[in-house]
PDB file of C-alpha atoms and ligand atoms in Angstrom:
ATOM      1  CA  UNK A   3     -39.778 -54.775  30.459  1.00  0.00           C
ATOM      2  CA  UNK A   4     -42.321 -55.897  27.842  1.00  0.00           C
ATOM      3  CA  UNK A   5     -40.602 -58.870  26.306  1.00  0.00           C
ATOM      4  CA  UNK A   6     -40.858 -60.987  23.224  1.00  0.00           C
ATOM      5  CA  UNK A   7     -38.659 -64.092  23.335  1.00  0.00           C
ATOM      6  CA  UNK A   8     -35.991 -63.952  20.608  1.00  0.00           C
ATOM      7  CA  UNK A   9     -35.173 -67.147  18.729  1.00  0.00           C
ATOM      8  CA  UNK A  10     -31.442 -67.005  19.299  1.00  0.00           C
ATOM      9  CA  UNK A  11     -30.956 -64.510  22.026  1.00  0.00           C
ATOM     10  CA  UNK A  12     -30.631 -65.337  25.651  1.00  0.00           C
ATOM     11  CA  UNK A  13     -31.843 -61.898  26.651  1.00  0.00           C
ATOM     12  CA  UNK A  14     -35.506 -61.020  26.040  1.00  0.00           C
ATOM     13  CA  UNK A  15     -36.246 -58.550  23.257  1.00  0.00           C
ATOM     14  CA  UNK A  16     -37.641 -55.208  24.066  1.00  0.00           C
ATOM     15  CA  UNK A  17     -40.972 -54.605  22.304  1.00  0.00           C
ATOM     16  CA  UNK A  18     -41.547 -51.331  20.413  1.00  0.00           C
ATOM     17  CA  UNK A  19     -44.922 -51.143  18.614  1.00  0.00           C
ATOM     18  CA  UNK A  20     -45.030 -54.915  18.333  1.00  0.00           C
ATOM     19  CA  UNK A  21     -41.464 -55.261  17.056  1.00  0.00           C
ATOM     20  CA  UNK A  22     -38.876 -56.970  19.220  1.00  0.00           C
ATOM     21  CA  UNK A  23     -35.509 -55.199  19.487  1.00  0.00           C
ATOM     22  CA  UNK A  24     -32.493 -57.122  20.760  1.00  0.00           C
ATOM     23  CA  UNK A  25     -30.831 -55.364  23.740  1.00  0.00           C
ATOM     24  CA  UNK A  26     -27.451 -55.221  22.158  1.00  0.00           C
ATOM     25  CA  UNK A  27     -24.602 -52.750  21.879  1.00  0.00           C
ATOM     26  CA  UNK A  28     -22.089 -52.778  18.999  1.00  0.00           C
ATOM     27  CA  UNK A  29     -19.814 -55.265  20.723  1.00  0.00           C
ATOM     28  CA  UNK A  30     -22.484 -57.841  21.595  1.00  0.00           C
ATOM     29  CA  UNK A  31     -24.099 -57.475  18.142  1.00  0.00           C
ATOM     30  CA  UNK A  32     -20.783 -58.271  16.546  1.00  0.00           C
ATOM     31  CA  UNK A  33     -20.294 -61.279  18.808  1.00  0.00           C
ATOM     32  CA  UNK A  34     -23.689 -62.583  17.873  1.00  0.00           C
ATOM     33  CA  UNK A  35     -22.940 -62.064  14.137  1.00  0.00           C
ATOM     34  CA  UNK A  36     -19.644 -63.955  14.576  1.00  0.00           C
ATOM     35  CA  UNK A  37     -21.598 -66.812  16.174  1.00  0.00           C
ATOM     36  CA  UNK A  38     -23.935 -66.878  13.191  1.00  0.00           C
ATOM     37  CA  UNK A  39     -20.932 -67.052  10.871  1.00  0.00           C
ATOM     38  CA  UNK A  40     -19.472 -69.976  12.821  1.00  0.00           C
ATOM     39  CA  UNK A  41     -22.824 -71.742  12.836  1.00  0.00           C
ATOM     40  CA  UNK A  42     -23.272 -71.393   9.062  1.00  0.00           C
ATOM     41  CA  UNK A  43     -27.058 -71.486   8.780  1.00  0.00           C
ATOM     42  CA  UNK A  44     -28.351 -68.444   6.728  1.00  0.00           C
ATOM     43  CA  UNK A  45     -29.396 -65.743   9.141  1.00  0.00           C
ATOM     44  CA  UNK A  46     -31.045 -62.342   8.775  1.00  0.00           C
ATOM     45  CA  UNK A  47     -29.942 -59.239  10.696  1.00  0.00           C
ATOM     46  CA  UNK A  48     -32.223 -56.179  10.643  1.00  0.00           C
ATOM     47  CA  UNK A  49     -31.233 -52.724  11.887  1.00  0.00           C
ATOM     48  CA  UNK A  50     -34.471 -51.193  13.045  1.00  0.00           C
ATOM     49  CA  UNK A  51     -35.097 -47.466  12.904  1.00  0.00           C
ATOM     50  CA  UNK A  52     -38.304 -45.595  13.795  1.00  0.00           C
ATOM     51  CA  UNK A  53     -39.500 -45.148  10.180  1.00  0.00           C
ATOM     52  CA  UNK A  54     -39.054 -48.907   9.539  1.00  0.00           C
ATOM     53  CA  UNK A  55     -41.097 -49.738  12.661  1.00  0.00           C
ATOM     54  CA  UNK A  56     -43.896 -47.323  11.575  1.00  0.00           C
ATOM     55  CA  UNK A  57     -43.834 -48.976   8.084  1.00  0.00           C
ATOM     56  CA  UNK A  58     -44.105 -52.401   9.739  1.00  0.00           C
ATOM     57  CA  UNK A  59     -47.478 -51.334  11.244  1.00  0.00           C
ATOM     58  CA  UNK A  60     -49.066 -51.493   7.777  1.00  0.00           C
ATOM     59  CA  UNK A  61     -46.702 -53.728   5.758  1.00  0.00           C
ATOM     60  CA  UNK A  62     -47.297 -57.237   7.101  1.00  0.00           C
ATOM     61  CA  UNK A  63     -44.568 -58.855   4.932  1.00  0.00           C
ATOM     62  CA  UNK A  64     -41.986 -56.434   6.359  1.00  0.00           C
ATOM     63  CA  UNK A  65     -43.345 -56.922   9.831  1.00  0.00           C
ATOM     64  CA  UNK A  66     -43.001 -60.765   9.525  1.00  0.00           C
ATOM     65  CA  UNK A  67     -39.397 -60.326   8.396  1.00  0.00           C
ATOM     66  CA  UNK A  68     -38.596 -58.188  11.425  1.00  0.00           C
ATOM     67  CA  UNK A  69     -40.347 -60.594  13.789  1.00  0.00           C
ATOM     68  CA  UNK A  70     -38.525 -63.568  12.405  1.00  0.00           C
ATOM     69  CA  UNK A  71     -35.073 -61.954  12.042  1.00  0.00           C
ATOM     70  CA  UNK A  72     -32.226 -63.552  13.943  1.00  0.00           C
ATOM     71  CA  UNK A  73     -30.970 -60.228  15.266  1.00  0.00           C
ATOM     72  CA  UNK A  74     -32.762 -56.835  15.330  1.00  0.00           C
ATOM     73  CA  UNK A  75     -30.521 -53.960  16.432  1.00  0.00           C
ATOM     74  CA  UNK A  76     -31.564 -50.509  17.583  1.00  0.00           C
ATOM     75  CA  UNK A  77     -30.650 -48.262  14.650  1.00  0.00           C
ATOM     76  CA  UNK A  78     -32.044 -44.820  15.659  1.00  0.00           C
ATOM     77  CA  UNK A  79     -32.336 -42.379  18.491  1.00  0.00           C
ATOM     78  CA  UNK A  80     -36.108 -42.811  18.296  1.00  0.00           C
ATOM     79  CA  UNK A  81     -35.839 -46.562  18.945  1.00  0.00           C
ATOM     80  CA  UNK A  82     -33.486 -45.889  21.910  1.00  0.00           C
ATOM     81  CA  UNK A  83     -36.056 -43.428  23.285  1.00  0.00           C
ATOM     82  CA  UNK A  84     -38.856 -45.888  22.895  1.00  0.00           C
ATOM     83  CA  UNK A  85     -36.915 -48.639  24.671  1.00  0.00           C
ATOM     84  CA  UNK A  86     -36.107 -46.303  27.552  1.00  0.00           C
ATOM     85  CA  UNK A  87     -39.821 -45.341  27.802  1.00  0.00           C
ATOM     86  CA  UNK A  88     -40.789 -48.956  28.435  1.00  0.00           C
ATOM     87  CA  UNK A  89     -38.104 -49.265  31.136  1.00  0.00           C
ATOM     88  CA  UNK A  90     -35.438 -51.046  29.091  1.00  0.00           C
ATOM     89  CA  UNK A  91     -32.804 -48.479  28.182  1.00  0.00           C
ATOM     90  CA  UNK A  92     -30.314 -49.611  25.613  1.00  0.00           C
ATOM     91  CA  UNK A  93     -26.700 -48.494  25.589  1.00  0.00           C
ATOM     92  CA  UNK A  94     -26.257 -47.255  22.049  1.00  0.00           C
ATOM     93  CA  UNK A  95     -27.285 -47.227  18.407  1.00  0.00           C
ATOM     94  CA  UNK A  96     -26.145 -50.208  16.386  1.00  0.00           C
ATOM     95  CA  UNK A  97     -26.440 -48.853  12.858  1.00  0.00           C
ATOM     96  CA  UNK A  98     -25.932 -50.514   9.437  1.00  0.00           C
ATOM     97  CA  UNK A  99     -23.086 -48.281   8.434  1.00  0.00           C
ATOM     98  CA  UNK A 100     -21.158 -48.911  11.667  1.00  0.00           C
ATOM     99  CA  UNK A 101     -21.761 -52.640  11.321  1.00  0.00           C
ATOM    100  CA  UNK A 102     -20.371 -52.668   7.761  1.00  0.00           C
ATOM    101  CA  UNK A 103     -17.206 -50.939   8.932  1.00  0.00           C
ATOM    102  CA  UNK A 104     -16.837 -53.163  12.055  1.00  0.00           C
ATOM    103  CA  UNK A 105     -17.276 -56.317   9.881  1.00  0.00           C
ATOM    104  CA  UNK A 106     -14.766 -55.064   7.302  1.00  0.00           C
ATOM    105  CA  UNK A 107     -12.287 -54.717  10.156  1.00  0.00           C
ATOM    106  CA  UNK A 108     -13.113 -58.227  11.459  1.00  0.00           C
ATOM    107  CA  UNK A 109     -12.775 -59.535   7.921  1.00  0.00           C
ATOM    108  CA  UNK A 110      -9.173 -58.225   7.813  1.00  0.00           C
ATOM    109  CA  UNK A 111      -8.496 -60.187  11.042  1.00  0.00           C
ATOM    110  CA  UNK A 112     -10.432 -63.312  10.390  1.00  0.00           C
ATOM    111  CA  UNK A 113     -10.869 -63.603   6.662  1.00  0.00           C
ATOM    112  CA  UNK A 114     -14.674 -63.265   6.533  1.00  0.00           C
ATOM    113  CA  UNK A 115     -15.905 -63.144   2.980  1.00  0.00           C
ATOM    114  CA  UNK A 116     -18.126 -60.033   2.388  1.00  0.00           C
ATOM    115  CA  UNK A 117     -20.308 -59.053  -0.463  1.00  0.00           C
ATOM    116  CA  UNK A 118     -21.585 -55.459  -1.196  1.00  0.00           C
ATOM    117  CA  UNK A 119     -24.862 -55.395  -3.082  1.00  0.00           C
ATOM    118  CA  UNK A 120     -26.811 -52.183  -3.707  1.00  0.00           C
ATOM    119  CA  UNK A 121     -26.765 -48.428  -4.422  1.00  0.00           C
ATOM    120  CA  UNK A 122     -26.280 -46.781  -7.821  1.00  0.00           C
ATOM    121  CA  UNK A 123     -23.839 -48.266 -10.351  1.00  0.00           C
ATOM    122  CA  UNK A 124     -20.200 -47.880  -9.197  1.00  0.00           C
ATOM    123  CA  UNK A 125     -21.021 -46.938  -5.581  1.00  0.00           C
ATOM    124  CA  UNK A 126     -20.780 -50.439  -4.036  1.00  0.00           C
ATOM    125  CA  UNK A 127     -17.437 -50.968  -5.819  1.00  0.00           C
ATOM    126  CA  UNK A 128     -16.153 -47.580  -4.614  1.00  0.00           C
ATOM    127  CA  UNK A 129     -17.262 -48.379  -0.979  1.00  0.00           C
ATOM    128  CA  UNK A 130     -15.476 -51.792  -1.298  1.00  0.00           C
ATOM    129  CA  UNK A 131     -12.287 -50.010  -2.513  1.00  0.00           C
ATOM    130  CA  UNK A 132     -12.396 -47.580   0.406  1.00  0.00           C
ATOM    131  CA  UNK A 133     -12.877 -50.437   2.885  1.00  0.00           C
ATOM    132  CA  UNK A 134      -9.909 -52.404   1.287  1.00  0.00           C
ATOM    133  CA  UNK A 135      -7.794 -49.347   1.644  1.00  0.00           C
ATOM    134  CA  UNK A 136      -8.802 -48.643   5.173  1.00  0.00           C
ATOM    135  CA  UNK A 137      -8.680 -52.240   6.388  1.00  0.00           C
ATOM    136  CA  UNK A 138      -5.939 -53.974   4.378  1.00  0.00           C
ATOM    137  CA  UNK A 139      -6.666 -57.724   4.024  1.00  0.00           C
ATOM    138  CA  UNK A 140     -10.464 -57.212   4.256  1.00  0.00           C
ATOM    139  CA  UNK A 141     -11.960 -59.813   1.886  1.00  0.00           C
ATOM    140  CA  UNK A 142     -14.719 -58.310  -0.253  1.00  0.00           C
ATOM    141  CA  UNK A 143     -15.540 -61.054  -2.771  1.00  0.00           C
ATOM    142  CA  UNK A 144     -18.041 -59.130  -4.888  1.00  0.00           C
ATOM    143  CA  UNK A 145     -19.802 -55.834  -5.343  1.00  0.00           C
ATOM    144  CA  UNK A 146     -22.686 -54.762  -7.631  1.00  0.00           C
ATOM    145  CA  UNK A 147     -25.341 -52.153  -7.880  1.00  0.00           C
ATOM    146  CA  UNK A 148     -28.882 -52.413  -6.609  1.00  0.00           C
ATOM    147  CA  UNK A 149     -30.690 -51.333  -9.778  1.00  0.00           C
ATOM    148  CA  UNK A 150     -31.069 -54.575 -11.679  1.00  0.00           C
ATOM    149  CA  UNK A 151     -34.452 -55.559 -13.206  1.00  0.00           C
ATOM    150  CA  UNK A 152     -36.596 -58.134 -11.261  1.00  0.00           C
ATOM    151  CA  UNK A 153     -35.895 -60.659 -14.069  1.00  0.00           C
ATOM    152  CA  UNK A 154     -32.216 -60.636 -13.059  1.00  0.00           C
ATOM    153  CA  UNK A 155     -32.834 -61.399  -9.428  1.00  0.00           C
ATOM    154  CA  UNK A 156     -32.202 -65.160  -9.688  1.00  0.00           C
ATOM    155  CA  UNK A 157     -28.937 -64.527 -11.569  1.00  0.00           C
ATOM    156  CA  UNK A 158     -27.756 -62.019  -8.870  1.00  0.00           C
ATOM    157  CA  UNK A 159     -28.636 -64.519  -6.140  1.00  0.00           C
ATOM    158  CA  UNK A 160     -26.672 -67.250  -8.028  1.00  0.00           C
ATOM    159  CA  UNK A 161     -23.654 -64.911  -8.373  1.00  0.00           C
ATOM    160  CA  UNK A 162     -23.687 -64.418  -4.653  1.00  0.00           C
ATOM    161  CA  UNK A 163     -23.984 -68.143  -4.045  1.00  0.00           C
ATOM    162  CA  UNK A 164     -21.093 -68.874  -6.363  1.00  0.00           C
ATOM    163  CA  UNK A 165     -18.599 -66.750  -4.369  1.00  0.00           C
ATOM    164  CA  UNK A 166     -19.499 -68.265  -0.973  1.00  0.00           C
ATOM    165  CA  UNK A 167     -20.315 -65.342   1.204  1.00  0.00           C
ATOM    166  CA  UNK A 168     -20.053 -65.038   5.004  1.00  0.00           C
ATOM    167  CA  UNK A 169     -21.696 -61.616   5.285  1.00  0.00           C
ATOM    168  CA  UNK A 170     -23.875 -60.047   2.590  1.00  0.00           C
ATOM    169  CA  UNK A 171     -24.700 -56.349   2.888  1.00  0.00           C
ATOM    170  CA  UNK A 172     -27.699 -55.194   0.841  1.00  0.00           C
ATOM    171  CA  UNK A 173     -28.191 -51.473   0.348  1.00  0.00           C
ATOM    172  CA  UNK A 174     -31.454 -50.900  -1.448  1.00  0.00           C
ATOM    173  CA  UNK A 175     -33.471 -49.027   1.235  1.00  0.00           C
ATOM    174  CA  UNK A 176     -35.874 -50.384   3.861  1.00  0.00           C
ATOM    175  CA  UNK A 177     -37.825 -52.661   3.356  1.00  0.00           C
ATOM    176  CA  UNK A 178     -36.976 -53.388  -0.271  1.00  0.00           C
ATOM    177  CA  UNK A 179     -33.538 -54.794   0.810  1.00  0.00           C
ATOM    178  CA  UNK A 180     -34.979 -57.013   3.545  1.00  0.00           C
ATOM    179  CA  UNK A 181     -37.606 -58.349   1.182  1.00  0.00           C
ATOM    180  CA  UNK A 182     -34.933 -59.202  -1.402  1.00  0.00           C
ATOM    181  CA  UNK A 183     -32.946 -61.029   1.321  1.00  0.00           C
ATOM    182  CA  UNK A 184     -35.978 -63.005   2.572  1.00  0.00           C
ATOM    183  CA  UNK A 185     -36.927 -64.057  -1.037  1.00  0.00           C
ATOM    184  CA  UNK A 186     -33.399 -65.250  -1.863  1.00  0.00           C
ATOM    185  CA  UNK A 187     -31.998 -66.309   1.543  1.00  0.00           C
ATOM    186  CA  UNK A 188     -31.448 -69.926   0.823  1.00  0.00           C
ATOM    187  CA  UNK A 189     -30.458 -69.503  -2.852  1.00  0.00           C
ATOM    188  CA  UNK A 190     -27.725 -67.021  -1.916  1.00  0.00           C
ATOM    189  CA  UNK A 191     -26.653 -69.123   1.077  1.00  0.00           C
ATOM    190  CA  UNK A 192     -24.781 -66.300   2.714  1.00  0.00           C
ATOM    191  CA  UNK A 193     -24.271 -67.058   6.369  1.00  0.00           C
ATOM    192  CA  UNK A 194     -25.482 -63.575   7.432  1.00  0.00           C
ATOM    193  CA  UNK A 195     -27.514 -61.175   5.298  1.00  0.00           C
ATOM    194  CA  UNK A 196     -28.153 -57.634   6.382  1.00  0.00           C
ATOM    195  CA  UNK A 197     -29.963 -54.622   4.992  1.00  0.00           C
ATOM    196  CA  UNK A 198     -27.706 -51.497   5.293  1.00  0.00           C
ATOM    197  CA  UNK A 199     -29.710 -48.667   3.612  1.00  0.00           C
ATOM    198  CA  UNK A 200     -27.577 -45.812   2.398  1.00  0.00           C
ATOM    199  CA  UNK A 201     -24.270 -47.227   3.859  1.00  0.00           C
ATOM    200  CA  UNK A 202     -22.429 -47.595   0.551  1.00  0.00           C
ATOM    201  CA  UNK A 203     -23.197 -43.949  -0.319  1.00  0.00           C
ATOM    202  CA  UNK A 204     -21.633 -42.941   2.971  1.00  0.00           C
ATOM    203  CA  UNK A 205     -18.670 -45.375   2.881  1.00  0.00           C
ATOM    204  CA  UNK A 206     -17.797 -44.536  -0.752  1.00  0.00           C
ATOM    205  CA  UNK A 207     -17.682 -40.880   0.255  1.00  0.00           C
ATOM    206  CA  UNK A 208     -20.638 -39.971  -1.956  1.00  0.00           C
ATOM    207  CA  UNK A 209     -22.503 -38.857   1.093  1.00  0.00           C
ATOM    208  CA  UNK A 210     -20.464 -37.405   3.899  1.00  0.00           C
ATOM    209  CA  UNK A 211     -21.136 -38.490   7.523  1.00  0.00           C
ATOM    210  CA  UNK A 212     -21.918 -35.654   9.902  1.00  0.00           C
ATOM    211  CA  UNK A 213     -18.903 -34.131  11.786  1.00  0.00           C
ATOM    212  CA  UNK A 214     -18.169 -35.912  15.068  1.00  0.00           C
ATOM    213  CA  UNK A 215     -19.569 -33.046  17.088  1.00  0.00           C
ATOM    214  CA  UNK A 216     -22.946 -33.242  15.352  1.00  0.00           C
ATOM    215  CA  UNK A 217     -22.928 -37.067  15.754  1.00  0.00           C
ATOM    216  CA  UNK A 218     -22.142 -36.705  19.475  1.00  0.00           C
ATOM    217  CA  UNK A 219     -25.041 -34.221  19.788  1.00  0.00           C
ATOM    218  CA  UNK A 220     -27.253 -37.015  18.178  1.00  0.00           C
ATOM    219  CA  UNK A 221     -28.124 -34.621  15.326  1.00  0.00           C
ATOM    220  CA  UNK A 222     -26.818 -36.723  12.394  1.00  0.00           C
ATOM    221  CA  UNK A 223     -30.394 -37.161  11.132  1.00  0.00           C
ATOM    222  CA  UNK A 224     -30.657 -33.325  10.891  1.00  0.00           C
ATOM    223  CA  UNK A 225     -27.367 -33.124   8.959  1.00  0.00           C
ATOM    224  CA  UNK A 226     -28.480 -35.876   6.476  1.00  0.00           C
ATOM    225  CA  UNK A 227     -31.821 -34.132   6.071  1.00  0.00           C
ATOM    226  CA  UNK A 228     -30.261 -30.844   5.155  1.00  0.00           C
ATOM    227  CA  UNK A 229     -28.000 -32.583   2.602  1.00  0.00           C
ATOM    228  CA  UNK A 230     -30.675 -34.790   1.180  1.00  0.00           C
ATOM    229  CA  UNK A 231     -34.189 -33.390   1.035  1.00  0.00           C
ATOM    230  CA  UNK A 232     -35.462 -36.747  -0.291  1.00  0.00           C
ATOM    231  CA  UNK A 233     -35.149 -37.919   3.328  1.00  0.00           C
ATOM    232  CA  UNK A 234     -38.105 -35.693   4.357  1.00  0.00           C
ATOM    233  CA  UNK A 235     -40.627 -38.421   3.741  1.00  0.00           C
ATOM    234  CA  UNK A 236     -38.773 -40.672   6.112  1.00  0.00           C
ATOM    235  CA  UNK A 237     -38.357 -38.043   8.782  1.00  0.00           C
ATOM    236  CA  UNK A 238     -42.072 -37.212   8.503  1.00  0.00           C
ATOM    237  CA  UNK A 239     -42.802 -40.626   9.968  1.00  0.00           C
ATOM    238  CA  UNK A 240     -41.071 -39.550  13.237  1.00  0.00           C
ATOM    239  CA  UNK A 241     -43.988 -37.670  14.719  1.00  0.00           C
ATOM    240  CA  UNK A 242     -46.227 -40.703  13.994  1.00  0.00           C
ATOM    241  CA  UNK A 243     -43.649 -42.947  15.740  1.00  0.00           C
ATOM    242  CA  UNK A 244     -43.581 -40.709  18.809  1.00  0.00           C
ATOM    243  CA  UNK A 245     -47.342 -40.465  18.903  1.00  0.00           C
ATOM    244  CA  UNK A 246     -47.848 -44.316  18.555  1.00  0.00           C
ATOM    245  CA  UNK A 247     -45.289 -45.001  21.205  1.00  0.00           C
ATOM    246  CA  UNK A 248     -46.686 -42.397  23.565  1.00  0.00           C
ATOM    247  CA  UNK A 249     -50.132 -44.029  23.310  1.00  0.00           C
ATOM    248  CA  UNK A 250     -48.847 -47.409  24.415  1.00  0.00           C
ATOM    249  CA  UNK A 251     -48.822 -48.359  28.097  1.00  0.00           C
ATOM    250  CA  UNK A 252     -45.472 -48.229  29.920  1.00  0.00           C
TER     251      UNK A 252
HETATM  252  N1  UDP B 258     -31.319 -48.291  -3.868  1.00  0.00           N
HETATM  253  C1  UDP B 258     -30.960 -49.363  -4.689  1.00  0.00           C
HETATM  254  N2  UDP B 258     -31.932 -49.947  -5.422  1.00  0.00           N
HETATM  255  C2  UDP B 258     -33.205 -49.453  -5.530  1.00  0.00           C
HETATM  256  C3  UDP B 258     -33.535 -48.295  -4.653  1.00  0.00           C
HETATM  257  C4  UDP B 258     -32.510 -47.813  -3.866  1.00  0.00           C
HETATM  258  O1  UDP B 258     -29.836 -49.876  -4.708  1.00  0.00           O
HETATM  259  O2  UDP B 258     -34.024 -50.019  -6.211  1.00  0.00           O
HETATM  260  C5  UDP B 258     -30.207 -47.686  -3.031  1.00  0.00           C
HETATM  261  C6  UDP B 258     -29.984 -46.188  -3.127  1.00  0.00           C
HETATM  262  O3  UDP B 258     -29.148 -45.868  -4.227  1.00  0.00           O
HETATM  263  C7  UDP B 258     -29.364 -45.865  -1.787  1.00  0.00           C
HETATM  264  C8  UDP B 258     -30.000 -46.956  -0.847  1.00  0.00           C
HETATM  265  O4  UDP B 258     -30.618 -47.892  -1.708  1.00  0.00           O
HETATM  266  O5  UDP B 258     -28.003 -46.169  -1.836  1.00  0.00           O
HETATM  267  C9  UDP B 258     -31.147 -46.379   0.038  1.00  0.00           C
HETATM  268  O6  UDP B 258     -30.600 -45.477   0.924  1.00  0.00           O
HETATM  269  P1  UDP B 258     -31.478 -44.800   2.055  1.00  0.00           P
HETATM  270  O7  UDP B 258     -30.578 -43.969   2.905  1.00  0.00           O
HETATM  271  O8  UDP B 258     -32.698 -44.163   1.435  1.00  0.00           O
HETATM  272  O9  UDP B 258     -31.918 -46.109   2.856  1.00  0.00           O
HETATM  273  P2  UDP B 258     -32.782 -46.234   4.177  1.00  0.00           P
HETATM  274  O10 UDP B 258     -33.030 -44.836   4.617  1.00  0.00           O
HETATM  275  O11 UDP B 258     -34.077 -46.956   3.764  1.00  0.00           O
HETATM  276  O12 UDP B 258     -31.912 -47.050   5.085  1.00  0.00           O
END
């Protein structure tokens, strides 16, 4: 195992193209996030997919955020493949959308205060309503869209601070969402902040998840691609990812 020591993890991270991935499954990732909430210091969680890792090869600010994140989960089949290739197979994907759902469920049990920031106007609110319906008692203390002008950023951060957030989900696309989090981490003072990409579009029902059979066949990416041709740019980074990983020594 090529290992990079994680700041908070007992187990060594698995290195993929210079980025450390925490060897977690959904259950252990959730445990770690709950530890962060109990601890209370602002933490960053990144869900790493192959296109994000390719982007980190040329975007140093994004790369630094990933390297300094408190938890980096494997969020794509490509990342799982790369980890296996270096001799450290990981059990499963831990994706943003699954973490949002799991934490809404936990919030209903434990009262965690969640905030949904991002996506087009109305979508975060619609996703929050769906989650409140599905997990009665889930505490979503605020929701707003991700298309505010840069001049409003401090005001948005202050709004989040004012409602005392345990877990902040930011859905503005990689790496814009993580850069927003890094810039405003201490102002917002959320205990855990996490970029979740297109999750609110999915959870609000604006974008349908692939049928279970297609998910089981690990072809959800193909389903999304067919429904959203804008995703082509992202998918086009996959061959580069495979090529870069194949060049590295096992
Ligand atoms: N988005 C946003 N603000 C922006 C740009 C994008 O809130 O300035 C939202 C967009 O509406 C979508 C999400 O960010 O809901 C990006 O989703 P995508 O699936 O492209 O994310 P990624 O693939 O990067 O995880």
